Tab-separated table of C-alpha atoms in Angstrom:
chain	number	residue	atom	x	y	z
A	1	UNK	CA	9.483	-22.222	3.144
A	2	UNK	CA	11.353	-25.364	4.174
A	3	UNK	CA	11.671	-24.147	7.767
A	4	UNK	CA	8.022	-23.068	7.715
A	5	UNK	CA	7.004	-26.570	6.586
A	6	UNK	CA	9.070	-28.085	9.412
A	7	UNK	CA	7.169	-26.027	12.007
A	8	UNK	CA	3.977	-27.678	10.773
A	9	UNK	CA	5.461	-31.177	10.420
A	10	UNK	CA	7.444	-31.492	13.655
A	11	UNK	CA	5.321	-31.174	16.827
A	12	UNK	CA	8.259	-29.966	18.959
A	13	UNK	CA	8.646	-26.882	16.751
A	14	UNK	CA	5.205	-25.567	17.659
A	15	UNK	CA	3.139	-25.229	20.860
A	16	UNK	CA	0.625	-27.866	21.840
A	17	UNK	CA	-2.877	-27.612	20.454
A	18	UNK	CA	-5.138	-25.179	22.268
A	19	UNK	CA	-8.607	-26.590	22.946
A	20	UNK	CA	-10.077	-23.293	24.132
A	21	UNK	CA	-8.853	-20.358	21.988
A	22	UNK	CA	-10.238	-17.856	24.498
A	23	UNK	CA	-8.177	-19.322	27.339
A	24	UNK	CA	-5.038	-20.868	25.897
A	25	UNK	CA	-2.479	-22.073	28.432
A	26	UNK	CA	0.077	-23.361	25.936
A	27	UNK	CA	1.868	-20.340	24.516
A	28	UNK	CA	4.863	-20.926	22.226
A	29	UNK	CA	8.315	-20.953	23.761
A	30	UNK	CA	10.963	-18.424	22.804
A	31	UNK	CA	12.953	-20.918	20.760
A	32	UNK	CA	9.803	-22.016	18.899
A	33	UNK	CA	9.093	-18.393	18.040
A	34	UNK	CA	12.734	-17.997	17.002
A	35	UNK	CA	12.362	-20.836	14.486
A	36	UNK	CA	9.140	-19.341	13.111
A	37	UNK	CA	10.561	-15.828	12.874
A	38	UNK	CA	13.719	-17.137	11.194
A	39	UNK	CA	11.589	-18.623	8.413
A	40	UNK	CA	9.686	-15.349	8.021
A	41	UNK	CA	12.972	-13.428	7.981
A	42	UNK	CA	14.383	-15.693	5.280
A	43	UNK	CA	11.190	-15.223	3.261
A	44	UNK	CA	11.518	-11.440	3.518
A	45	UNK	CA	15.169	-11.523	2.431
A	46	UNK	CA	14.366	-13.907	-0.415
A	47	UNK	CA	11.453	-11.822	-1.675
A	48	UNK	CA	13.569	-8.670	-1.414
A	49	UNK	CA	16.200	-10.298	-3.617
A	50	UNK	CA	13.888	-11.977	-6.129
A	51	UNK	CA	11.206	-9.395	-6.829
A	52	UNK	CA	13.314	-6.459	-8.038
A	53	UNK	CA	15.891	-8.637	-9.766
A	54	UNK	CA	13.682	-10.992	-11.764
A	55	UNK	CA	12.042	-8.049	-13.556
A	56	UNK	CA	15.458	-6.604	-14.373
A	57	UNK	CA	16.904	-9.970	-15.357
A	58	UNK	CA	13.940	-10.691	-17.612
A	59	UNK	CA	14.283	-7.293	-19.287
A	60	UNK	CA	17.993	-7.980	-19.903
A	61	UNK	CA	17.053	-10.863	-22.196
A	62	UNK	CA	15.694	-8.512	-24.872
A	63	UNK	CA	17.818	-6.528	-27.319
A	64	UNK	CA	16.331	-3.059	-26.982
A	65	UNK	CA	18.603	-1.876	-29.778
A	66	UNK	CA	16.218	-3.484	-32.278
A	67	UNK	CA	12.591	-2.730	-33.043
A	68	UNK	CA	11.626	-6.348	-32.360
A	69	UNK	CA	13.414	-6.339	-29.006
A	70	UNK	CA	11.631	-3.150	-27.911
A	71	UNK	CA	8.242	-4.628	-28.838
A	72	UNK	CA	9.044	-7.847	-26.969
A	73	UNK	CA	10.111	-5.887	-23.885
A	74	UNK	CA	6.813	-3.980	-23.820
A	75	UNK	CA	4.907	-7.272	-23.989
A	76	UNK	CA	7.140	-8.778	-21.280
A	77	UNK	CA	5.912	-6.380	-18.591
A	78	UNK	CA	2.273	-7.282	-19.175
A	79	UNK	CA	2.955	-11.034	-19.191
A	80	UNK	CA	5.188	-10.785	-16.122
A	81	UNK	CA	2.364	-9.131	-14.193
A	82	UNK	CA	-0.065	-11.689	-15.630
A	83	UNK	CA	1.989	-14.655	-14.385
A	84	UNK	CA	2.536	-12.921	-11.021
A	85	UNK	CA	-1.245	-12.511	-10.639
A	86	UNK	CA	-2.066	-16.078	-11.736
A	87	UNK	CA	0.399	-17.397	-9.148
A	88	UNK	CA	-1.349	-15.353	-6.444
A	89	UNK	CA	-4.746	-16.657	-7.516
A	90	UNK	CA	-3.515	-20.265	-7.290
A	91	UNK	CA	-1.893	-19.615	-3.909
A	92	UNK	CA	-4.970	-17.931	-2.429
A	93	UNK	CA	-7.366	-20.611	-3.654
A	94	UNK	CA	-5.814	-24.053	-4.072
A	95	UNK	CA	-2.929	-23.802	-1.613
A	96	UNK	CA	-4.934	-22.034	1.096
A	97	UNK	CA	-7.747	-24.575	0.708
A	98	UNK	CA	-5.280	-27.453	1.196
A	99	UNK	CA	-3.770	-25.750	4.241
A	100	UNK	CA	-7.085	-25.127	5.971
A	101	UNK	CA	-9.020	-28.247	4.938
A	102	UNK	CA	-6.454	-30.979	4.210
A	103	UNK	CA	-3.049	-30.466	5.862
A	104	UNK	CA	-0.869	-27.553	6.836
A	105	UNK	CA	2.192	-29.687	6.137
A	106	UNK	CA	1.142	-30.409	2.562
A	107	UNK	CA	0.068	-26.785	2.144
A	108	UNK	CA	3.578	-25.579	3.070
A	109	UNK	CA	5.369	-28.338	1.141
A	110	UNK	CA	3.684	-27.304	-2.139
A	111	UNK	CA	5.211	-23.768	-2.316
A	112	UNK	CA	8.499	-25.167	-0.999
A	113	UNK	CA	8.554	-27.678	-3.871
A	114	UNK	CA	7.587	-24.955	-6.364
A	115	UNK	CA	10.490	-22.774	-5.219
A	116	UNK	CA	12.873	-25.733	-5.425
A	117	UNK	CA	11.647	-26.454	-8.962
A	118	UNK	CA	12.101	-22.816	-9.989
A	119	UNK	CA	15.655	-22.749	-8.637
A	120	UNK	CA	16.442	-25.995	-10.469
A	121	UNK	CA	14.985	-24.681	-13.722
A	122	UNK	CA	16.881	-21.427	-13.348
A	123	UNK	CA	20.200	-23.228	-12.780
A	124	UNK	CA	19.644	-25.586	-15.726
A	125	UNK	CA	19.063	-22.665	-18.066
A	126	UNK	CA	21.840	-20.437	-16.735
A	127	UNK	CA	24.016	-20.887	-19.840
A	128	UNK	CA	21.270	-19.559	-22.123
A	129	UNK	CA	20.720	-16.271	-20.289
A	130	UNK	CA	22.155	-12.876	-21.089
A	131	UNK	CA	23.957	-11.853	-17.889
A	132	UNK	CA	25.084	-8.280	-17.324
A	133	UNK	CA	28.382	-7.999	-15.482
A	134	UNK	CA	28.154	-6.240	-12.093
A	135	UNK	CA	29.714	-2.777	-12.079
A	136	UNK	CA	29.713	-1.887	-8.406
A	137	UNK	CA	27.115	-0.314	-6.171
A	138	UNK	CA	24.894	2.276	-7.858
A	139	UNK	CA	23.847	3.689	-4.485
A	140	UNK	CA	27.466	4.152	-3.410
A	141	UNK	CA	28.117	6.017	-6.669
A	142	UNK	CA	25.154	8.314	-6.014
A	143	UNK	CA	26.515	9.181	-2.572
A	144	UNK	CA	29.900	9.915	-4.145
A	145	UNK	CA	28.297	12.247	-6.707
A	146	UNK	CA	26.485	14.180	-3.978
A	147	UNK	CA	29.704	14.429	-1.941
A	148	UNK	CA	31.799	15.533	-4.929
A	149	UNK	CA	29.226	18.088	-6.060
A	150	UNK	CA	28.984	19.491	-2.529
A	151	UNK	CA	32.751	19.928	-2.369
A	152	UNK	CA	32.619	21.867	-5.659
A	153	UNK	CA	29.446	23.799	-4.850
A	154	UNK	CA	31.212	27.146	-5.254
A	155	UNK	CA	32.440	26.217	-8.707
A	156	UNK	CA	30.986	28.400	-11.459
A	157	UNK	CA	30.009	26.473	-14.547
A	158	UNK	CA	30.504	27.895	-17.994
A	159	UNK	CA	31.832	27.231	-21.459
A	160	UNK	CA	35.120	25.424	-21.763
A	161	UNK	CA	34.592	23.315	-18.651
A	162	UNK	CA	36.236	19.893	-18.872
A	163	UNK	CA	34.205	16.873	-17.786
A	164	UNK	CA	35.518	13.508	-16.703
A	165	UNK	CA	33.921	10.942	-19.014
A	166	UNK	CA	35.144	7.929	-17.084
A	167	UNK	CA	36.801	4.757	-18.345
A	168	UNK	CA	33.820	3.947	-20.602
A	169	UNK	CA	30.641	5.715	-21.635
A	170	UNK	CA	27.413	4.641	-23.314
A	171	UNK	CA	27.135	7.650	-25.583
A	172	UNK	CA	25.041	9.636	-23.130
A	173	UNK	CA	27.813	12.020	-22.045
A	174	UNK	CA	27.196	14.516	-24.841
A	175	UNK	CA	23.512	14.680	-23.992
A	176	UNK	CA	24.310	15.309	-20.365
A	177	UNK	CA	26.663	18.159	-21.171
A	178	UNK	CA	24.178	19.803	-23.529
A	179	UNK	CA	21.246	19.462	-21.114
A	180	UNK	CA	22.712	20.715	-17.871
A	181	UNK	CA	19.772	22.867	-16.789
A	182	UNK	CA	18.080	19.915	-15.050
A	183	UNK	CA	19.808	19.245	-11.722
A	184	UNK	CA	22.893	20.938	-13.130
A	185	UNK	CA	24.334	21.212	-9.640
A	186	UNK	CA	25.330	17.544	-9.744
A	187	UNK	CA	27.262	18.063	-12.989
A	188	UNK	CA	29.911	19.781	-10.893
A	189	UNK	CA	30.892	16.379	-9.541
A	190	UNK	CA	32.266	15.501	-13.016
A	191	UNK	CA	34.094	18.802	-13.621
A	192	UNK	CA	37.904	18.480	-13.742
A	193	UNK	CA	39.177	21.448	-11.738
A	194	UNK	CA	42.791	20.253	-11.528
A	195	UNK	CA	44.699	17.957	-13.940
A	196	UNK	CA	46.212	16.287	-10.889
A	197	UNK	CA	42.795	14.799	-10.123
A	198	UNK	CA	43.585	12.196	-12.816
A	199	UNK	CA	46.342	9.593	-12.722
A	200	UNK	CA	48.637	8.610	-15.592
A	201	UNK	CA	45.956	6.326	-17.041
A	202	UNK	CA	43.408	9.155	-17.141
A	203	UNK	CA	41.372	7.751	-14.257
A	204	UNK	CA	40.230	9.646	-11.181
A	205	UNK	CA	42.480	9.437	-8.126
A	206	UNK	CA	39.724	10.242	-5.640
A	207	UNK	CA	36.220	9.252	-6.722
A	208	UNK	CA	34.783	11.113	-3.739
A	209	UNK	CA	35.938	14.349	-5.358
A	210	UNK	CA	35.739	13.584	-9.075
A	211	UNK	CA	33.032	11.345	-10.543
A	212	UNK	CA	32.322	10.311	-14.110
A	213	UNK	CA	29.449	11.662	-16.170
A	214	UNK	CA	27.909	8.197	-16.106
A	215	UNK	CA	27.773	8.270	-12.309
A	216	UNK	CA	26.129	11.697	-12.479
A	217	UNK	CA	23.637	10.343	-14.986
A	218	UNK	CA	22.768	7.456	-12.660
A	219	UNK	CA	21.839	9.877	-9.903
A	220	UNK	CA	19.837	12.027	-12.299
A	221	UNK	CA	17.950	8.971	-13.546
A	222	UNK	CA	16.813	8.110	-10.020
A	223	UNK	CA	15.749	11.684	-9.242
A	224	UNK	CA	13.942	11.920	-12.593
A	225	UNK	CA	11.650	8.970	-11.832
A	226	UNK	CA	10.741	10.126	-8.312
A	227	UNK	CA	7.831	12.407	-9.407
A	228	UNK	CA	6.192	9.499	-11.252
A	229	UNK	CA	7.045	7.169	-8.377
A	230	UNK	CA	4.961	9.369	-6.064
A	231	UNK	CA	2.002	8.808	-8.396
A	232	UNK	CA	2.512	5.066	-7.987
A	233	UNK	CA	2.408	5.363	-4.192
A	234	UNK	CA	-1.048	6.971	-4.364
A	235	UNK	CA	-2.293	4.214	-6.694
A	236	UNK	CA	-1.052	1.492	-4.369
A	237	UNK	CA	-2.781	3.229	-1.449
A	238	UNK	CA	-6.061	2.504	-3.169
A	239	UNK	CA	-5.413	-1.138	-4.076
A	240	UNK	CA	-3.957	-1.977	-0.657
A	241	UNK	CA	-6.881	-0.514	1.280
A	242	UNK	CA	-9.437	-2.022	-1.067
A	243	UNK	CA	-7.934	-5.444	-0.384
A	244	UNK	CA	-8.263	-4.841	3.380
A	245	UNK	CA	-11.504	-2.957	3.937
A	246	UNK	CA	-13.186	-4.597	0.957
A	247	UNK	CA	-12.769	-7.945	2.718
A	248	UNK	CA	-14.170	-6.488	5.942
A	249	UNK	CA	-17.199	-5.328	3.959
A	250	UNK	CA	-17.607	-8.831	2.529
A	251	UNK	CA	-17.544	-10.370	6.009
A	252	UNK	CA	-20.584	-8.291	7.007
A	253	UNK	CA	-22.647	-8.983	3.877
A	254	UNK	CA	-24.882	-11.801	2.690
A	255	UNK	CA	-22.408	-14.312	1.283
A	256	UNK	CA	-24.898	-16.854	-0.063
A	257	UNK	CA	-24.651	-17.513	-3.774
A	258	UNK	CA	-27.218	-19.768	-5.364
A	259	UNK	CA	-28.911	-22.248	-3.047
A	260	UNK	CA	-26.205	-23.786	-0.889
A	261	UNK	CA	-22.866	-22.093	-1.648
A	262	UNK	CA	-21.359	-19.493	0.700
A	263	UNK	CA	-18.706	-17.287	-0.897
A	264	UNK	CA	-15.620	-16.982	1.378
A	265	UNK	CA	-14.980	-13.303	2.063
A	266	UNK	CA	-11.267	-13.751	1.283
A	267	UNK	CA	-12.106	-14.766	-2.257
A	268	UNK	CA	-13.154	-11.234	-3.161
A	269	UNK	CA	-9.507	-10.302	-3.662
A	270	UNK	CA	-9.480	-12.875	-6.457
A	271	UNK	CA	-11.911	-10.699	-8.407
A	272	UNK	CA	-9.284	-7.958	-8.757
A	273	UNK	CA	-6.589	-10.448	-9.733
A	274	UNK	CA	-8.777	-12.249	-12.267
A	275	UNK	CA	-9.854	-8.902	-13.736
A	276	UNK	CA	-6.213	-7.906	-14.133
A	277	UNK	CA	-5.350	-11.225	-15.797
A	278	UNK	CA	-8.346	-11.065	-18.145
A	279	UNK	CA	-7.577	-7.490	-19.208
A	280	UNK	CA	-3.927	-8.260	-19.949
A	281	UNK	CA	-4.921	-11.341	-21.946
A	282	UNK	CA	-7.527	-9.408	-23.947
A	283	UNK	CA	-5.158	-6.500	-24.536
A	284	UNK	CA	-2.242	-8.621	-25.737
A	285	UNK	CA	-4.153	-11.370	-27.578
A	286	UNK	CA	-7.242	-9.594	-28.941
A	287	UNK	CA	-7.141	-5.788	-28.846
A	288	UNK	CA	-3.582	-5.280	-30.132
A	289	UNK	CA	-3.925	-7.782	-33.037
A	290	UNK	CA	-7.217	-6.145	-34.110
A	291	UNK	CA	-5.632	-2.689	-33.885
A	292	UNK	CA	-2.704	-3.927	-35.973
A	293	UNK	CA	-5.083	-5.239	-38.659
A	294	UNK	CA	-6.951	-1.950	-38.772
A	295	UNK	CA	-3.977	0.424	-38.730
A	296	UNK	CA	-1.312	-1.808	-40.267
A	297	UNK	CA	1.031	-1.447	-37.288
A	298	UNK	CA	1.201	-2.572	-33.675
A	299	UNK	CA	0.101	0.384	-31.604
A	300	UNK	CA	-0.071	0.407	-27.826
A	301	UNK	CA	-1.436	2.684	-25.170
A	302	UNK	CA	1.370	4.893	-23.951
A	303	UNK	CA	2.631	4.675	-20.391
A	304	UNK	CA	1.221	8.146	-19.744
A	305	UNK	CA	-2.211	7.164	-21.014
A	306	UNK	CA	-2.287	3.932	-18.996
A	307	UNK	CA	-1.290	5.653	-15.753
A	308	UNK	CA	-4.013	8.276	-16.188
A	309	UNK	CA	-6.645	5.664	-17.062
A	310	UNK	CA	-5.629	3.678	-13.987
A	311	UNK	CA	-6.017	6.717	-11.723
A	312	UNK	CA	-9.477	7.452	-13.178
A	313	UNK	CA	-10.450	3.830	-12.548
A	314	UNK	CA	-9.251	4.258	-8.966
A	315	UNK	CA	-11.404	7.348	-8.464
A	316	UNK	CA	-14.426	5.472	-9.802
A	317	UNK	CA	-13.590	2.520	-7.519
A	318	UNK	CA	-13.635	4.640	-4.376
A	319	UNK	CA	-16.860	6.436	-5.348
A	320	UNK	CA	-18.608	3.114	-5.979
A	321	UNK	CA	-17.175	1.623	-2.759
A	322	UNK	CA	-18.268	4.626	-0.707
A	323	UNK	CA	-21.884	4.624	-1.869
A	324	UNK	CA	-22.125	0.832	-1.589
A	325	UNK	CA	-20.841	0.988	1.989
A	326	UNK	CA	-23.515	3.568	2.849
A	327	UNK	CA	-26.176	1.237	1.474
A	328	UNK	CA	-24.679	-1.839	3.224
A	329	UNK	CA	-24.455	-0.061	6.567
A	330	UNK	CA	-27.979	1.410	6.316
A	331	UNK	CA	-29.446	-2.015	5.515
A	332	UNK	CA	-27.645	-3.644	8.444
A	333	UNK	CA	-28.797	-0.959	10.899
A	334	UNK	CA	-32.361	-1.155	9.579
A	335	UNK	CA	-32.414	-4.900	10.210
A	336	UNK	CA	-30.536	-4.599	13.505
A	337	UNK	CA	-28.065	-7.270	12.405
A	338	UNK	CA	-24.283	-7.580	12.234
A	339	UNK	CA	-24.467	-8.981	8.694
A	340	UNK	CA	-26.164	-6.789	6.116
A	341	UNK	CA	-28.802	-8.385	3.835
A	342	UNK	CA	-27.043	-6.759	0.850
A	343	UNK	CA	-25.508	-9.478	-1.331
A	344	UNK	CA	-21.733	-9.844	-1.564
A	345	UNK	CA	-22.207	-9.768	-5.343
A	346	UNK	CA	-22.668	-5.991	-5.046
A	347	UNK	CA	-18.936	-5.738	-4.223
A	348	UNK	CA	-17.952	-6.979	-7.673
A	349	UNK	CA	-17.872	-3.529	-9.386
A	350	UNK	CA	-15.440	-1.987	-6.896
A	351	UNK	CA	-13.121	-5.018	-6.952
A	352	UNK	CA	-13.196	-5.076	-10.761
A	353	UNK	CA	-12.299	-1.375	-10.828
A	354	UNK	CA	-9.490	-2.001	-8.313
A	355	UNK	CA	-8.114	-4.719	-10.606
A	356	UNK	CA	-8.258	-2.399	-13.611
A	357	UNK	CA	-6.487	0.314	-11.614
A	358	UNK	CA	-3.606	-2.062	-11.014
A	359	UNK	CA	-3.710	-3.428	-14.578
A	360	UNK	CA	-3.249	0.047	-16.040
A	361	UNK	CA	-1.267	2.057	-13.488
A	362	UNK	CA	0.920	-0.572	-11.788
A	363	UNK	CA	2.013	-2.283	-15.012
A	364	UNK	CA	2.727	1.065	-16.667
A	365	UNK	CA	4.687	2.244	-13.630
A	366	UNK	CA	6.776	-0.935	-13.630
A	367	UNK	CA	7.497	-0.497	-17.344
A	368	UNK	CA	8.351	3.186	-16.894
A	369	UNK	CA	10.826	2.552	-14.085
A	370	UNK	CA	12.525	-0.256	-15.995
A	371	UNK	CA	12.876	1.342	-19.414
A	372	UNK	CA	13.848	4.772	-18.099
A	373	UNK	CA	16.760	3.415	-16.112
A	374	UNK	CA	20.089	2.427	-17.708
A	375	UNK	CA	20.409	-1.314	-18.188
A	376	UNK	CA	22.799	-1.680	-15.249
A	377	UNK	CA	20.217	-0.017	-12.969
A	378	UNK	CA	17.198	-2.164	-13.773
A	379	UNK	CA	17.412	-3.993	-10.455
A	380	UNK	CA	17.225	-0.578	-8.774
A	381	UNK	CA	14.091	0.129	-10.824
A	382	UNK	CA	12.497	-3.095	-9.583
A	383	UNK	CA	13.350	-2.251	-5.993
A	384	UNK	CA	11.852	1.231	-6.368
A	385	UNK	CA	8.659	-0.267	-7.830
A	386	UNK	CA	8.034	-2.630	-4.909
A	387	UNK	CA	9.123	0.056	-2.450
A	388	UNK	CA	6.180	2.198	-3.615
A	389	UNK	CA	3.749	-0.483	-2.403
A	390	UNK	CA	5.470	-0.647	1.001
A	391	UNK	CA	5.452	3.132	1.417
A	392	UNK	CA	1.759	3.202	0.469
A	393	UNK	CA	0.958	0.733	3.253
A	394	UNK	CA	2.799	2.810	5.854
A	395	UNK	CA	1.081	6.013	4.698
A	396	UNK	CA	-2.344	4.357	4.893
A	397	UNK	CA	-1.576	3.121	8.406
A	398	UNK	CA	-0.677	6.670	9.421
A	399	UNK	CA	-3.783	8.051	7.705
A	400	UNK	CA	-6.047	5.560	9.499
A	401	UNK	CA	-4.532	6.471	12.873
A	402	UNK	CA	-4.977	10.188	12.176
A	403	UNK	CA	-8.600	9.742	11.051
A	404	UNK	CA	-9.352	7.615	14.106
A	405	UNK	CA	-7.899	10.236	16.449
A	406	UNK	CA	-9.525	13.251	14.757
A	407	UNK	CA	-12.998	11.732	14.409
A	408	UNK	CA	-13.190	9.958	17.775
A	409	UNK	CA	-16.133	11.128	19.861
A	410	UNK	CA	-17.603	9.349	22.897
A	411	UNK	CA	-15.568	6.227	22.244
A	412	UNK	CA	-16.501	5.970	18.562
A	413	UNK	CA	-14.762	7.076	15.365
A	414	UNK	CA	-15.024	6.559	11.615
A	415	UNK	CA	-12.680	3.556	11.723
A	416	UNK	CA	-12.315	2.655	15.393
A	417	UNK	CA	-14.771	-0.225	15.844
A	418	UNK	CA	-14.430	-3.844	14.741
A	419	UNK	CA	-18.076	-3.699	13.678
A	420	UNK	CA	-18.271	-1.724	10.420
A	421	UNK	CA	-21.905	-0.877	11.186
A	422	UNK	CA	-20.642	1.410	13.966
A	423	UNK	CA	-18.067	3.084	11.698
A	424	UNK	CA	-18.272	5.503	8.789
A	425	UNK	CA	-16.095	3.588	6.355
A	426	UNK	CA	-17.673	5.364	3.375
A	427	UNK	CA	-16.032	8.614	4.473
A	428	UNK	CA	-12.628	6.912	4.455
A	429	UNK	CA	-13.294	5.636	0.926
A	430	UNK	CA	-14.219	9.155	-0.186
A	431	UNK	CA	-10.990	10.494	1.358
A	432	UNK	CA	-8.936	7.925	-0.574
A	433	UNK	CA	-10.924	8.894	-3.676
A	434	UNK	CA	-10.098	12.544	-3.039
A	435	UNK	CA	-6.409	11.622	-2.791
A	436	UNK	CA	-6.750	9.946	-6.198
A	437	UNK	CA	-8.287	13.122	-7.648
A	438	UNK	CA	-5.328	15.124	-6.336
A	439	UNK	CA	-3.030	12.427	-7.708
A	440	UNK	CA	-4.632	12.738	-11.157
A	441	UNK	CA	-4.175	16.521	-11.143
A	442	UNK	CA	-0.603	16.140	-9.895
A	443	UNK	CA	0.255	13.621	-12.591
A	444	UNK	CA	-1.572	15.425	-15.400
A	445	UNK	CA	0.012	18.822	-14.816
A	446	UNK	CA	3.403	17.905	-13.306
A	447	UNK	CA	4.634	14.311	-13.185
A	448	UNK	CA	3.496	13.407	-16.716
A	449	UNK	CA	6.230	15.614	-18.185
A	450	UNK	CA	8.768	13.083	-16.928
A	451	UNK	CA	7.060	10.246	-18.838
A	452	UNK	CA	8.484	10.384	-22.345
A	453	UNK	CA	8.093	7.801	-25.080
A	454	UNK	CA	11.068	6.716	-27.152
A	455	UNK	CA	9.005	5.710	-30.184
A	456	UNK	CA	6.635	8.661	-30.582
A	457	UNK	CA	5.366	7.451	-33.939
A	458	UNK	CA	4.282	4.145	-32.460
A	459	UNK	CA	2.603	5.114	-29.266
A	460	UNK	CA	-0.958	6.183	-30.050
A	461	UNK	CA	-2.997	3.150	-29.032
């Protein structure tokens, strides 16, 4: 952000102002682009380091061995997503307004200063944090397990097989031995076939041939969350596309509100974020306390219930968006205008539903990935969570290209024109809605079996 601010503050780091945007003769030089791209690259690396790790680091601060710690951890996920959303709202309103109407320099300095303050605060409090010691690369261990199991693929498992427990275990080894029917092939990586595989201290000589049960468990944990992770990808497909095409809808609608105020189309994304923040606040501060007074205990919606509710909300969102788009497009064509006379207020229901989809499904998915992974793999869980959003964007890009190619006739297609009045965007919304229906069936009858609750007596609300 510091380099980005410099590109706005120092004239030599950017091209000269272009008076005619349609015929600009002052393109940026290669070294100016290099400075800009270096700042974007640093931002990408920084976000890739912060986003998965701050969820894991925050979760490490709670003692999940106690009932109080487990309850605090469940609340943490909601409040983390709440603060994340509030920060986005502030950035997309206040900071963007300053950048576009006051000064780009000040607009870039504000987030730079915020990041500097957060780093300072983090360093000041470093002695109060619970810090897990690094134990090597989890991904390298998973590769070793696959290699070791492949080398022992002809090994026949049976009673009396000796497993290598490793230098230390967390008590999960017995469970792994007793429950070998799931991905039991990888258990072969921990089978001791020759006493010479261990040294005098009882440690493996070649960890590419003999792995510990804990390493096997790590691999199984990752594979166990993948079915639910696929559900998350489908949910993010909806929210990502709603944030893109929903804005395009807003651009071609009547944006007047009241007598003199025009609603910026980009503000519609704030509706989803505000909805998410309001729901989390109501759930944590109103609904749960009332439920506790009625039942005498703090009951929460289970992860399974929240994911399913989120998917249903997503289906409703796409149905509403599809029929609204048909009405918007018909009104615009009837009036022969680029902008439809339909009010932008009519977009509120679909953006509210998109926010609720994220509030239920995304938060539950983040919690599931974090609590189902061993403590030393929580950063991996965070990375997997944000990876689902990235994969969803790539899939949607592919889907749009396929739809454009399949439906193109005489130079027109469902999504091929910059003017939505010449497209059939409602059909795309219905396709995304259909994907959500398939996702609901997939989760209900397959992936949900991988979502288990630790405290079954405390999971009804």
